[in-house]
Every structure is written in structure tokens, then in C-alpha cells.
Amino acid sequence: MKFVTLKIFQNTVQLNFISISISISISISISISISISISISISISISISISISISISISISISISISISISISISISISISISISIK
């Protein structure tokens, strides 16, 4: 431990002033992205031949794609300021 001795002469007044400032900042960012893609393909083929034969072919293709993306960002900032003024 250190001891500090201050001497005051006659009418001299000494004032000690200490200021402490604490700042806390919290930032939270949430981003949600949803993408839906639907593709429908229909193909119809009709074939008629001379021997009275009818052929019908129907093809249906359905494709569904769903993509979900979630992003969370948290930022914490702490600032401490100490000011000592001796007059």
C-alpha cells in the first residue's frame, strides 16, 4: 500500500473530483430469409396412326423447393471512462 501525504498551506483549498462513466451498448440483429420455388411441367403427346390406334401420353412433373435461412448477430460494446481532476 502506498500512502500519499498532502500538505495544505494557509488558504489553499484542494478539491478532489472523480468522475466515472460506464456505457453499455447491446445490438441484436435477426435476419430471416424464406425462398419458395414451385415448378410445374405438363407434357401431352397424342399419336394417331392409320390403323385407328390412338395413343395419349400425359406426363406431369411438379418440383417444390423451400429454403430457409436464419442469421443472428449479437454485438456487445462496453466503454468505461474515468476522469480525475485535481484543483
mmCIF file of N, CA and C in Angstrom:
data_model
loop_
_atom_site.group_PDB
_atom_site.id
_atom_site.type_symbol
_atom_site.label_atom_id
_atom_site.label_comp_id
_atom_site.label_asym_id
_atom_site.label_seq_id
_atom_site.Cartn_x
_atom_site.Cartn_y
_atom_site.Cartn_z
ATOM 1 N N MET A 1 0.832 -1.188 0.000
ATOM 2 C CA MET A 1 0.000 0.000 0.000
ATOM 3 C C MET A 1 0.871 1.244 0.000
ATOM 4 N N LYS A 2 0.404 2.241 -0.699
ATOM 5 C CA LYS A 2 1.142 3.499 -0.743
ATOM 6 C C LYS A 2 0.351 4.560 -0.004
ATOM 7 N N PHE A 3 1.051 5.347 0.739
ATOM 8 C CA PHE A 3 0.425 6.440 1.465
ATOM 9 C C PHE A 3 0.839 7.748 0.817
ATOM 10 N N VAL A 4 -0.136 8.604 0.591
ATOM 11 C CA VAL A 4 0.148 9.906 -0.022
ATOM 12 C C VAL A 4 -0.148 10.978 1.004
ATOM 13 N N THR A 5 0.825 11.836 1.216
ATOM 14 C CA THR A 5 0.660 12.928 2.173
ATOM 15 C C THR A 5 0.500 14.234 1.409
ATOM 16 N N LEU A 6 -0.596 14.928 1.673
ATOM 17 C CA LEU A 6 -0.848 16.211 1.026
ATOM 18 C C LEU A 6 -0.763 17.317 2.075
ATOM 19 N N LYS A 7 -0.043 18.353 1.738
ATOM 20 C CA LYS A 7 0.101 19.474 2.662
ATOM 21 C C LYS A 7 -0.693 20.659 2.136
ATOM 22 N N ILE A 8 -1.453 21.292 3.009
ATOM 23 C CA ILE A 8 -2.239 22.467 2.644
ATOM 24 C C ILE A 8 -1.626 23.675 3.346
ATOM 25 N N PHE A 9 -1.268 24.660 2.544
ATOM 26 C CA PHE A 9 -0.649 25.869 3.095
ATOM 27 C C PHE A 9 -1.684 26.984 3.171
ATOM 28 N N GLN A 10 -1.842 27.546 4.301
ATOM 29 C CA GLN A 10 -2.675 28.725 4.583
ATOM 30 C C GLN A 10 -4.081 28.600 3.995
ATOM 31 N N ASN A 11 -4.383 29.435 2.987
ATOM 32 C CA ASN A 11 -5.748 29.494 2.457
ATOM 33 C C ASN A 11 -5.964 28.609 1.214
ATOM 34 N N THR A 12 -5.052 27.733 0.964
ATOM 35 C CA THR A 12 -5.173 26.881 -0.230
ATOM 36 C C THR A 12 -6.151 25.731 0.056
ATOM 37 N N VAL A 13 -7.140 25.612 -0.825
ATOM 38 C CA VAL A 13 -8.141 24.548 -0.669
ATOM 39 C C VAL A 13 -7.957 23.566 -1.833
ATOM 40 N N GLN A 14 -7.894 22.321 -1.478
ATOM 41 C CA GLN A 14 -7.689 21.303 -2.501
ATOM 42 C C GLN A 14 -8.955 20.457 -2.627
ATOM 43 N N LEU A 15 -9.444 20.340 -3.862
ATOM 44 C CA LEU A 15 -10.655 19.558 -4.107
ATOM 45 C C LEU A 15 -10.317 18.395 -5.042
ATOM 46 N N ASN A 16 -10.754 17.240 -4.647
ATOM 47 C CA ASN A 16 -10.552 16.058 -5.495
ATOM 48 C C ASN A 16 -11.898 15.662 -6.118
ATOM 49 N N PHE A 17 -11.908 15.536 -7.444
ATOM 50 C CA PHE A 17 -13.146 15.193 -8.139
ATOM 51 C C PHE A 17 -12.882 14.004 -9.063
ATOM 52 N N ILE A 18 -13.663 12.961 -8.866
ATOM 53 C CA ILE A 18 -13.512 11.761 -9.688
ATOM 54 C C ILE A 18 -14.839 11.494 -10.409
ATOM 55 N N SER A 19 -14.761 11.348 -11.699
ATOM 56 C CA SER A 19 -15.956 11.066 -12.499
ATOM 57 C C SER A 19 -15.764 9.733 -13.220
ATOM 58 N N ILE A 20 -16.746 8.863 -13.048
ATOM 59 C CA ILE A 20 -16.706 7.549 -13.704
ATOM 60 C C ILE A 20 -17.937 7.421 -14.603
ATOM 61 N N SER A 21 -17.703 7.119 -15.854
ATOM 62 C CA SER A 21 -18.798 6.954 -16.807
ATOM 63 C C SER A 21 -18.713 5.565 -17.426
ATOM 64 N N ILE A 22 -19.832 4.851 -17.356
ATOM 65 C CA ILE A 22 -19.894 3.499 -17.924
ATOM 66 C C ILE A 22 -21.006 3.471 -18.976
ATOM 67 N N SER A 23 -20.662 3.032 -20.169
ATOM 68 C CA SER A 23 -21.637 2.943 -21.252
ATOM 69 C C SER A 23 -21.653 1.516 -21.794
ATOM 70 N N ILE A 24 -22.855 0.936 -21.826
ATOM 71 C CA ILE A 24 -23.018 -0.429 -22.342
ATOM 72 C C ILE A 24 -24.004 -0.383 -23.512
ATOM 73 N N SER A 25 -23.584 -0.904 -24.640
ATOM 74 C CA SER A 25 -24.436 -0.933 -25.830
ATOM 75 C C SER A 25 -24.571 -2.373 -26.320
ATOM 76 N N ILE A 26 -25.828 -2.803 -26.474
ATOM 77 C CA ILE A 26 -26.102 -4.160 -26.957
ATOM 78 C C ILE A 26 -26.929 -4.056 -28.239
ATOM 79 N N SER A 27 -26.446 -4.678 -29.290
ATOM 80 C CA SER A 27 -27.146 -4.661 -30.577
ATOM 81 C C SER A 27 -27.415 -6.094 -31.020
ATOM 82 N N ILE A 28 -28.699 -6.370 -31.286
ATOM 83 C CA ILE A 28 -29.089 -7.712 -31.735
ATOM 84 C C ILE A 28 -29.766 -7.581 -33.103
ATOM 85 N N SER A 29 -29.274 -8.321 -34.062
ATOM 86 C CA SER A 29 -29.839 -8.295 -35.416
ATOM 87 C C SER A 29 -30.239 -9.709 -35.825
ATOM 88 N N ILE A 30 -31.509 -9.837 -36.223
ATOM 89 C CA ILE A 30 -32.024 -11.142 -36.650
ATOM 90 C C ILE A 30 -32.537 -11.005 -38.087
ATOM 91 N N SER A 31 -32.044 -11.858 -38.956
ATOM 92 C CA SER A 31 -32.460 -11.839 -40.361
ATOM 93 C C SER A 31 -32.981 -13.217 -40.751
ATOM 94 N N ILE A 32 -34.217 -13.227 -41.277
ATOM 95 C CA ILE A 32 -34.835 -14.486 -41.700
ATOM 96 C C ILE A 32 -35.185 -14.371 -43.187
ATOM 97 N N SER A 33 -34.716 -15.314 -43.955
ATOM 98 C CA SER A 33 -34.992 -15.327 -45.397
ATOM 99 C C SER A 33 -35.638 -16.655 -45.775
ATOM 100 N N ILE A 34 -36.818 -16.555 -46.433
ATOM 101 C CA ILE A 34 -37.538 -17.759 -46.862
ATOM 102 C C ILE A 34 -37.729 -17.681 -48.384
ATOM 103 N N SER A 35 -37.308 -18.711 -49.063
ATOM 104 C CA SER A 35 -37.452 -18.769 -50.523
ATOM 105 C C SER A 35 -38.206 -20.038 -50.909
ATOM 106 N N ILE A 36 -39.296 -19.846 -51.686
ATOM 107 C CA ILE A 36 -40.108 -20.983 -52.130
ATOM 108 C C ILE A 36 -40.149 -20.968 -53.664
ATOM 109 N N SER A 37 -39.785 -22.072 -54.252
ATOM 110 C CA SER A 37 -39.799 -22.194 -55.712
ATOM 111 C C SER A 37 -40.644 -23.399 -56.112
ATOM 112 N N ILE A 38 -41.636 -23.141 -56.992
ATOM 113 C CA ILE A 38 -42.521 -24.217 -57.464
ATOM 114 C C ILE A 38 -42.430 -24.276 -58.995
ATOM 115 N N SER A 39 -42.153 -25.452 -59.497
ATOM 116 C CA SER A 39 -42.063 -25.651 -60.950
ATOM 117 C C SER A 39 -43.001 -26.783 -61.365
ATOM 118 N N ILE A 40 -43.888 -26.473 -62.334
ATOM 119 C CA ILE A 40 -44.840 -27.479 -62.826
ATOM 120 C C ILE A 40 -44.625 -27.644 -64.337
ATOM 121 N N SER A 41 -44.430 -28.860 -64.736
ATOM 122 C CA SER A 41 -44.239 -29.158 -66.161
ATOM 123 C C SER A 41 -45.251 -30.216 -66.599
ATOM 124 N N ILE A 42 -46.016 -29.871 -67.651
ATOM 125 C CA ILE A 42 -47.023 -30.808 -68.174
ATOM 126 C C ILE A 42 -46.703 -31.074 -69.650
ATOM 127 N N SER A 43 -46.618 -32.333 -69.983
ATOM 128 C CA SER A 43 -46.348 -32.728 -71.374
ATOM 129 C C SER A 43 -47.433 -33.687 -71.852
ATOM 130 N N ILE A 44 -48.054 -33.323 -72.976
ATOM 131 C CA ILE A 44 -49.105 -34.175 -73.548
ATOM 132 C C ILE A 44 -48.675 -34.580 -74.966
ATOM 133 N N SER A 45 -48.690 -35.855 -75.191
ATOM 134 C CA SER A 45 -48.331 -36.375 -76.519
ATOM 135 C C SER A 45 -49.473 -37.237 -77.060
ATOM 136 N N ILE A 46 -49.929 -36.882 -78.251
ATOM 137 C CA ILE A 46 -51.016 -37.647 -78.880
ATOM 138 C C ILE A 46 -50.497 -38.203 -80.213
ATOM 139 N N SER A 47 -50.667 -39.483 -80.373
ATOM 140 C CA SER A 47 -50.235 -40.139 -81.615
ATOM 141 C C SER A 47 -51.406 -40.900 -82.235
ATOM 142 N N ILE A 48 -51.692 -40.597 -83.485
ATOM 143 C CA ILE A 48 -52.771 -41.292 -84.203
ATOM 144 C C ILE A 48 -52.152 -41.973 -85.428
ATOM 145 N N SER A 49 -52.398 -43.252 -85.529
ATOM 146 C CA SER A 49 -51.881 -43.985 -86.689
ATOM 147 C C SER A 49 -53.026 -44.368 -87.631
ATOM 148 N N ILE A 50 -52.673 -44.852 -88.795
ATOM 149 C CA ILE A 50 -53.665 -45.168 -89.820
ATOM 150 C C ILE A 50 -54.551 -46.344 -89.400
ATOM 151 N N SER A 51 -54.054 -47.221 -88.606
ATOM 152 C CA SER A 51 -54.839 -48.395 -88.231
ATOM 153 C C SER A 51 -55.785 -48.096 -87.068
ATOM 154 N N ILE A 52 -56.201 -46.875 -86.957
ATOM 155 C CA ILE A 52 -57.139 -46.418 -85.937
ATOM 156 C C ILE A 52 -56.655 -46.831 -84.539
ATOM 157 N N SER A 53 -55.497 -46.392 -84.262
ATOM 158 C CA SER A 53 -54.954 -46.598 -82.915
ATOM 159 C C SER A 53 -54.576 -45.221 -82.366
ATOM 160 N N ILE A 54 -55.134 -44.896 -81.232
ATOM 161 C CA ILE A 54 -54.879 -43.589 -80.611
ATOM 162 C C ILE A 54 -54.091 -43.814 -79.319
ATOM 163 N N SER A 55 -53.014 -43.125 -79.247
ATOM 164 C CA SER A 55 -52.185 -43.238 -78.039
ATOM 165 C C SER A 55 -52.020 -41.842 -77.437
ATOM 166 N N ILE A 56 -52.369 -41.720 -76.179
ATOM 167 C CA ILE A 56 -52.249 -40.442 -75.466
ATOM 168 C C ILE A 56 -51.324 -40.649 -74.268
ATOM 169 N N SER A 57 -50.342 -39.816 -74.199
ATOM 170 C CA SER A 57 -49.403 -39.894 -73.075
ATOM 171 C C SER A 57 -49.367 -38.538 -72.375
ATOM 172 N N ILE A 58 -49.607 -38.559 -71.084
ATOM 173 C CA ILE A 58 -49.595 -37.324 -70.280
ATOM 174 C C ILE A 58 -48.549 -37.480 -69.179
ATOM 175 N N SER A 59 -47.686 -36.529 -69.123
ATOM 176 C CA SER A 59 -46.640 -36.551 -68.092
ATOM 177 C C SER A 59 -46.696 -35.243 -67.304
ATOM 178 N N ILE A 60 -46.807 -35.367 -66.008
ATOM 179 C CA ILE A 60 -46.864 -34.187 -65.128
ATOM 180 C C ILE A 60 -45.715 -34.279 -64.127
ATOM 181 N N SER A 61 -44.968 -33.226 -64.071
ATOM 182 C CA SER A 61 -43.840 -33.171 -63.122
ATOM 183 C C SER A 61 -43.970 -31.915 -62.259
ATOM 184 N N ILE A 62 -43.945 -32.112 -60.958
ATOM 185 C CA ILE A 62 -44.051 -30.990 -60.010
ATOM 186 C C ILE A 62 -42.823 -31.003 -59.102
ATOM 187 N N SER A 63 -42.181 -29.877 -59.039
ATOM 188 C CA SER A 63 -40.991 -29.750 -58.182
ATOM 189 C C SER A 63 -41.174 -28.563 -57.239
ATOM 190 N N ILE A 64 -41.017 -28.819 -55.944
ATOM 191 C CA ILE A 64 -41.151 -27.768 -54.927
ATOM 192 C C ILE A 64 -39.855 -27.699 -54.126
ATOM 193 N N SER A 65 -39.315 -26.505 -54.054
ATOM 194 C CA SER A 65 -38.077 -26.300 -53.295
ATOM 195 C C SER A 65 -38.288 -25.182 -52.278
ATOM 196 N N ILE A 66 -37.985 -25.470 -51.010
ATOM 197 C CA ILE A 66 -38.131 -24.481 -49.932
ATOM 198 C C ILE A 66 -36.781 -24.310 -49.244
ATOM 199 N N SER A 67 -36.353 -23.066 -49.155
ATOM 200 C CA SER A 67 -35.075 -22.763 -48.499
ATOM 201 C C SER A 67 -35.305 -21.721 -47.412
ATOM 202 N N ILE A 68 -34.846 -22.023 -46.189
ATOM 203 C CA ILE A 68 -34.992 -21.102 -45.051
ATOM 204 C C ILE A 68 -33.603 -20.810 -44.488
ATOM 205 N N SER A 69 -33.303 -19.532 -44.375
ATOM 206 C CA SER A 69 -32.007 -19.113 -43.829
ATOM 207 C C SER A 69 -32.238 -18.149 -42.674
ATOM 208 N N ILE A 70 -31.633 -18.450 -41.508
ATOM 209 C CA ILE A 70 -31.763 -17.596 -40.319
ATOM 210 C C ILE A 70 -30.368 -17.170 -39.874
ATOM 211 N N SER A 71 -30.198 -15.862 -39.721
ATOM 212 C CA SER A 71 -28.911 -15.317 -39.282
ATOM 213 C C SER A 71 -29.127 -14.431 -38.061
ATOM 214 N N ILE A 72 -28.375 -14.708 -36.970
ATOM 215 C CA ILE A 72 -28.480 -13.923 -35.733
ATOM 216 C C ILE A 72 -27.107 -13.352 -35.403
ATOM 217 N N SER A 73 -27.071 -12.045 -35.211
ATOM 218 C CA SER A 73 -25.815 -11.365 -34.876
ATOM 219 C C SER A 73 -26.000 -10.568 -33.592
ATOM 220 N N ILE A 74 -25.117 -10.796 -32.596
ATOM 221 C CA ILE A 74 -25.178 -10.084 -31.318
ATOM 222 C C ILE A 74 -23.855 -9.363 -31.103
ATOM 223 N N SER A 75 -23.949 -8.063 -30.854
ATOM 224 C CA SER A 75 -22.755 -7.252 -30.619
ATOM 225 C C SER A 75 -22.894 -6.527 -29.284
ATOM 226 N N ILE A 76 -21.896 -6.682 -28.402
ATOM 227 C CA ILE A 76 -21.905 -6.030 -27.087
ATOM 228 C C ILE A 76 -20.662 -5.147 -26.978
ATOM 229 N N SER A 77 -20.888 -3.891 -26.662
ATOM 230 C CA SER A 77 -19.785 -2.940 -26.519
ATOM 231 C C SER A 77 -19.855 -2.295 -25.135
ATOM 232 N N ILE A 78 -18.749 -2.357 -24.380
ATOM 233 C CA ILE A 78 -18.680 -1.766 -23.039
ATOM 234 C C ILE A 78 -17.553 -0.740 -23.023
ATOM 235 N N SER A 79 -17.898 0.468 -22.615
ATOM 236 C CA SER A 79 -16.909 1.544 -22.549
ATOM 237 C C SER A 79 -16.894 2.125 -21.135
ATOM 238 N N ILE A 80 -15.713 2.190 -20.522
ATOM 239 C CA ILE A 80 -15.558 2.743 -19.173
ATOM 240 C C ILE A 80 -14.577 3.908 -19.245
ATOM 241 N N SER A 81 -15.026 5.056 -18.755
ATOM 242 C CA SER A 81 -14.183 6.251 -18.763
ATOM 243 C C SER A 81 -14.060 6.789 -17.339
ATOM 244 N N ILE A 82 -12.823 6.989 -16.883
ATOM 245 C CA ILE A 82 -12.567 7.526 -15.537
ATOM 246 C C ILE A 82 -11.792 8.833 -15.690
ATOM 247 N N SER A 83 -12.347 9.877 -15.120
ATOM 248 C CA SER A 83 -11.704 11.189 -15.200
ATOM 249 C C SER A 83 -11.407 11.680 -13.786
ATOM 250 N N ILE A 84 -10.151 12.040 -13.543
ATOM 251 C CA ILE A 84 -9.740 12.554 -12.229
ATOM 252 C C ILE A 84 -9.219 13.975 -12.420
ATOM 253 N N SER A 85 -9.865 14.889 -11.734
ATOM 254 C CA SER A 85 -9.467 16.293 -11.831
ATOM 255 C C SER A 85 -9.090 16.797 -10.442
ATOM 256 N N ILE A 86 -7.888 17.322 -10.315
ATOM 257 C CA ILE A 86 -7.416 17.853 -9.030
ATOM 258 C C ILE A 86 -7.208 19.356 -9.186
ATOM 259 N N LYS A 87 -7.927 20.096 -8.367
ATOM 260 C CA LYS A 87 -7.793 21.563 -8.402
ATOM 261 C C LYS A 87 -7.198 22.059 -7.102
#
